[in-house]
Coordinates of C-alpha atoms in Angstrom, one line a residue:
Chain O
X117 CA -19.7 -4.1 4.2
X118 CA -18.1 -1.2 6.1
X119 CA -14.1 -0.5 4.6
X120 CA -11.0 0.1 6.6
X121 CA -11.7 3.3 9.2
X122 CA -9.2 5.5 10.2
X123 CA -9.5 8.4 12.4
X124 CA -8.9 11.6 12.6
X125 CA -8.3 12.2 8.9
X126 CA -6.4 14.9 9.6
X127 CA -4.0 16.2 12.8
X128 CA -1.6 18.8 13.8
X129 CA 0.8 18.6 16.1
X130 CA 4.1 20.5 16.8
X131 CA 7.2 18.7 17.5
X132 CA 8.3 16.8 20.8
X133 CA 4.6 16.1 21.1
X134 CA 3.3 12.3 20.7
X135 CA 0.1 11.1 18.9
X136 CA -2.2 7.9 19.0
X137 CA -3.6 7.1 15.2
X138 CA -6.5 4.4 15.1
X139 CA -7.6 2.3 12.5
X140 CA -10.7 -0.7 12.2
X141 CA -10.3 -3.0 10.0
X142 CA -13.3 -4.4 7.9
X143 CA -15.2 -6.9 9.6
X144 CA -13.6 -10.2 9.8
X145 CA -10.5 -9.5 8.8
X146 CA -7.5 -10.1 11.4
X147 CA -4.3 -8.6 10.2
X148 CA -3.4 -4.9 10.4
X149 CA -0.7 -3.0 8.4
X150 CA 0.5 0.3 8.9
X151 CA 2.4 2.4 5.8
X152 CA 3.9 6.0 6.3
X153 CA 3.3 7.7 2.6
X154 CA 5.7 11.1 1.9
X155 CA 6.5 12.4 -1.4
X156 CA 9.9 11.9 -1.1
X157 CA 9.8 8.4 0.1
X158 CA 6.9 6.8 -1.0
X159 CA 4.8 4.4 0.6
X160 CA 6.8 2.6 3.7
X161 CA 6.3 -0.4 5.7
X162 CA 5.7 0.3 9.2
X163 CA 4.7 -2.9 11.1
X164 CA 1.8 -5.4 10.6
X165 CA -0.4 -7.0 13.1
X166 CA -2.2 -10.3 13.5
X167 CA -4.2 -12.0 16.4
X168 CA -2.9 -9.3 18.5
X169 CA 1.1 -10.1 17.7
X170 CA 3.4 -8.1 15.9
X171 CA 4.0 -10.2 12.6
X172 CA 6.5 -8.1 11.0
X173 CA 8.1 -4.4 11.4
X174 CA 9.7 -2.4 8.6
X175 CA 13.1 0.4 9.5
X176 CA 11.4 2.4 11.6
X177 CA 12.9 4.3 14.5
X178 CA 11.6 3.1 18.2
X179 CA 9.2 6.1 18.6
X180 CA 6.9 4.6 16.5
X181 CA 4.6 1.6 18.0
X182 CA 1.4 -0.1 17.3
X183 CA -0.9 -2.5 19.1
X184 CA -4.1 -4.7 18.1
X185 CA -7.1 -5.4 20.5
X186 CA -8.8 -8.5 20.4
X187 CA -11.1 -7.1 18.0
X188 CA -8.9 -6.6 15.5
X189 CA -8.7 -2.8 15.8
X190 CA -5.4 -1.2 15.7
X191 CA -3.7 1.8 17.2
X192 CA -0.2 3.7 16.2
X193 CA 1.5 5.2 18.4
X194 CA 4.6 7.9 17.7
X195 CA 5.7 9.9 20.3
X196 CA 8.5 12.8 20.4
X197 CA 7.5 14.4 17.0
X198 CA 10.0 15.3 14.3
X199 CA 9.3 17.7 11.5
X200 CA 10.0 14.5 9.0
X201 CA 6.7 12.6 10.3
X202 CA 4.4 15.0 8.5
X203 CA 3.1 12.3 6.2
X204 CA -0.2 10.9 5.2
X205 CA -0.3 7.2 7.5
X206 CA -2.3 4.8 5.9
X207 CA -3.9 1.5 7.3
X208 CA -4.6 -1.9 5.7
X209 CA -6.3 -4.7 6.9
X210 CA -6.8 -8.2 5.2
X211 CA -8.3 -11.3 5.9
X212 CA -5.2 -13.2 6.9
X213 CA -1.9 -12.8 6.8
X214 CA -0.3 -14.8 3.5
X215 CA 1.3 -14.6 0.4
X216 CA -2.0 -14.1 -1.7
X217 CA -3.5 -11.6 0.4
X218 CA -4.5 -8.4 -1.0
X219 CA -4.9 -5.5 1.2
X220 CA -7.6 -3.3 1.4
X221 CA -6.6 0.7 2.6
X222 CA -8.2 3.1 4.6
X223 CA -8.3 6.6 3.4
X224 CA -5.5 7.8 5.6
X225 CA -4.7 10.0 8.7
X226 CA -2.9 13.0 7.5
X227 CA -0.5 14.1 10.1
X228 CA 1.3 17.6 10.3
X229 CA 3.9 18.3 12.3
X230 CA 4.8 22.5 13.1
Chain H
X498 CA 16.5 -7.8 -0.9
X499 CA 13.1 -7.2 -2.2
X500 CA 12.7 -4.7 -4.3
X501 CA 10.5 -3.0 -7.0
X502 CA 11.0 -0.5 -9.3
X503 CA 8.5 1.6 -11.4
X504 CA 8.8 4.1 -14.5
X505 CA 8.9 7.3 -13.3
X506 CA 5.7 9.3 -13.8
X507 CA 4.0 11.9 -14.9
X508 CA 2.6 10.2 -17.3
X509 CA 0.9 11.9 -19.9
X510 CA -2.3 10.6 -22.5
X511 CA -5.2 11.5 -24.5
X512 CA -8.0 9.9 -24.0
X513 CA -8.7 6.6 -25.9
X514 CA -4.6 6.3 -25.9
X515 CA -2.8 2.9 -24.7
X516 CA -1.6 2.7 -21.3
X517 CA 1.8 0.8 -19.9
X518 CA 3.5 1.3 -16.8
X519 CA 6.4 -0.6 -16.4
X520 CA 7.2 -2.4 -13.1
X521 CA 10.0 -5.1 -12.4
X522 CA 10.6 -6.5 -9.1
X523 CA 13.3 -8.9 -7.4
X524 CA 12.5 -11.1 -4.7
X525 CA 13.7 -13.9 -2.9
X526 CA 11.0 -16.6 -2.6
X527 CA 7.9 -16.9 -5.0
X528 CA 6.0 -13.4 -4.3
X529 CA 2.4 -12.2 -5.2
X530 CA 2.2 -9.8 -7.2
X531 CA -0.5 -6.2 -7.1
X532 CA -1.5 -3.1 -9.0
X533 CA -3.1 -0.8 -6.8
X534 CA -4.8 2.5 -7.7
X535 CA -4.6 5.9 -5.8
X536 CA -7.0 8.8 -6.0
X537 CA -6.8 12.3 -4.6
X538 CA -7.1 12.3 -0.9
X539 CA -7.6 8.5 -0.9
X540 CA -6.1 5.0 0.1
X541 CA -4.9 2.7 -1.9
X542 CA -7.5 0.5 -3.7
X543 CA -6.4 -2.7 -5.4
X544 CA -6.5 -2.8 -9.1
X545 CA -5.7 -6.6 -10.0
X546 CA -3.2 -9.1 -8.5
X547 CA -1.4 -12.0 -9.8
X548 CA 0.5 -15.2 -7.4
X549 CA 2.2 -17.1 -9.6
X550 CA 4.1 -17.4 -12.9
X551 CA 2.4 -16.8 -16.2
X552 CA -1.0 -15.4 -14.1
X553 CA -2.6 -12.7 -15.4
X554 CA -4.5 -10.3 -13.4
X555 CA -7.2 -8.0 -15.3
X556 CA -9.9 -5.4 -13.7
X557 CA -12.0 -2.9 -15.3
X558 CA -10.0 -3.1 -19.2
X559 CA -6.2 -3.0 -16.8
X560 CA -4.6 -6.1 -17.2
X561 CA -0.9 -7.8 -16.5
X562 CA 0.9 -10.6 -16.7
X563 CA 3.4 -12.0 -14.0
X564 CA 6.5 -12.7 -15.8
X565 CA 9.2 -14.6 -14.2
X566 CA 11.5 -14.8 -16.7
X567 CA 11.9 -11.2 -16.9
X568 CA 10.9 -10.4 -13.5
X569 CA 8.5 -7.9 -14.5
X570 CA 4.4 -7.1 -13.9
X571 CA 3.9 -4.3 -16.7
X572 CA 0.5 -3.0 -16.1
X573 CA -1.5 -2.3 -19.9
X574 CA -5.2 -1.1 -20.6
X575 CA -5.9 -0.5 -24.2
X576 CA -8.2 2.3 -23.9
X577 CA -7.7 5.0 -21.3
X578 CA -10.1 6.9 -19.7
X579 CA -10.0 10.7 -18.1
X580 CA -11.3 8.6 -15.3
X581 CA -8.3 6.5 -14.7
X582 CA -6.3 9.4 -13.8
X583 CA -4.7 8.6 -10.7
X584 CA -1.2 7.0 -9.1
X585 CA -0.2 3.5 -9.6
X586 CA 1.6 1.5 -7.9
X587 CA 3.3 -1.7 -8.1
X588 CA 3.6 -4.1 -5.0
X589 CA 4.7 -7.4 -4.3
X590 CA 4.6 -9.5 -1.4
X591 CA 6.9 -12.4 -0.2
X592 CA 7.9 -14.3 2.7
X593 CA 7.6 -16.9 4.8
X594 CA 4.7 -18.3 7.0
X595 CA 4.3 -15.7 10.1
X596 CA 6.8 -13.4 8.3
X597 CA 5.3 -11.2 5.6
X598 CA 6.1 -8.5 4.0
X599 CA 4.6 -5.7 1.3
X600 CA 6.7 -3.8 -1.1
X601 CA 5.5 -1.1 -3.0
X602 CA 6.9 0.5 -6.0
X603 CA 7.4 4.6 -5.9
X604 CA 4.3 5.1 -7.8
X605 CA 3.4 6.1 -11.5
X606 CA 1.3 9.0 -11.7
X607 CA -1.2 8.8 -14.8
X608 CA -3.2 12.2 -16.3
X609 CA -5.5 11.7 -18.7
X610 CA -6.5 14.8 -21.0
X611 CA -9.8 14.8 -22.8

């Protein structure tokens, strides 16, 4: 069973520019989550996805968006890039959205910001 | 709020040495509680998870025990392993039906020496 896919693993970009981040989730599985991870800050809620609806969103400025298809795959959008989005942006998928629901993570888009 | 709060890493062992990372949480609500595991230049995998009081969550020798009393998930393996070297973190998750949220911890970072 194929894991959680994000791509590109890696992207640079210099500032005022905007980027689209992808993820698929493993088969079957129909909620999304997206976490911004920074030394400083840790790992950050950024919103979470299920049947194609924004479930829940975390303190995050309006530049950053998502969206899920109706296959379950998931994009993030930022646009107007800041120096302090350089981060690693991970995405977790699980099988529904509930208490006892582990997630299981992709490997990350690392995003640079010059 | 919702909040959790790890010991503060690096921490340090030999190999064969006993491991605890401390992690206690408050919440509003009865939250699940997770270990995940970091490696280099990966996601986050999870490690063991625990939903209600008195549960104890164990993977590969890592075990721990979802305290209520003392609002507190302390994560133990009694025999540590240069493999295990990696971050940990601590998460919980609470809300409501349609309304969820995940809350990690800062992360513990673990070395192992040989």
């Amino acid at each position: 069973k194929a894991g959680v896919t994000q791509t590109p693993r890696y992207l640079i970009k210099t500032r005022g520019q905007q980027v689209t981040l992808s993820c698929s989730p493993i088969s079957g599985h129909r909620s999304v989550s997206w976490y911004q991870q920074t030394p400083g800050q840790g790992l950050q809620f950024l919103f979470e996805y299920f049947s194609e609806t924004q479930r829940n969103k975390g303190n995050f400025p309006g530049r950053f968006s998502g969206r899920q298809f109706s296959n379950s795959r998931s994009e993030m959008n930022v646009s107007t890039l800041e120096l302090g989005d350089s981060a690693l942006y991970l995405c977790a998928s699980s099988l529904e959205t509930g208490t006892n629901q582990p997630q299981h993570f992709g490997d990350g888009t690392r995003l640079s910001i010059l | 709020g919702n909040s959790v709060t790890q010991m503060e890493g690096p921490v340090t062992l030999s190999e064969e040495a006993f491991l605890t990372i401390n992690c206690t949480y408050t919440a509003t609500g009865y939250p699940s509680l997770f270990w995940y595991v970091q490696y280099p230049g990966e996601g986050l995998q999870l490690l063991l998870k625990a939903t209600k009081a008195d549960d104890k969550g164990s993977n590969k020798g890592f075990e721990a025990t979802y305290r209520k009393e003392t609002t507190s998930f302390h994560l133990e393996k009694g025999s540590v392993q240069v493999s295990d070297s990696a971050v940990y973190f601590c998460a919980l998750r609470v809300g409501t039906s349609g309304t969820y949220k995940y809350i990690f911890g800062t992360g513990t970072r673990l070395k192992v020496l040989a």
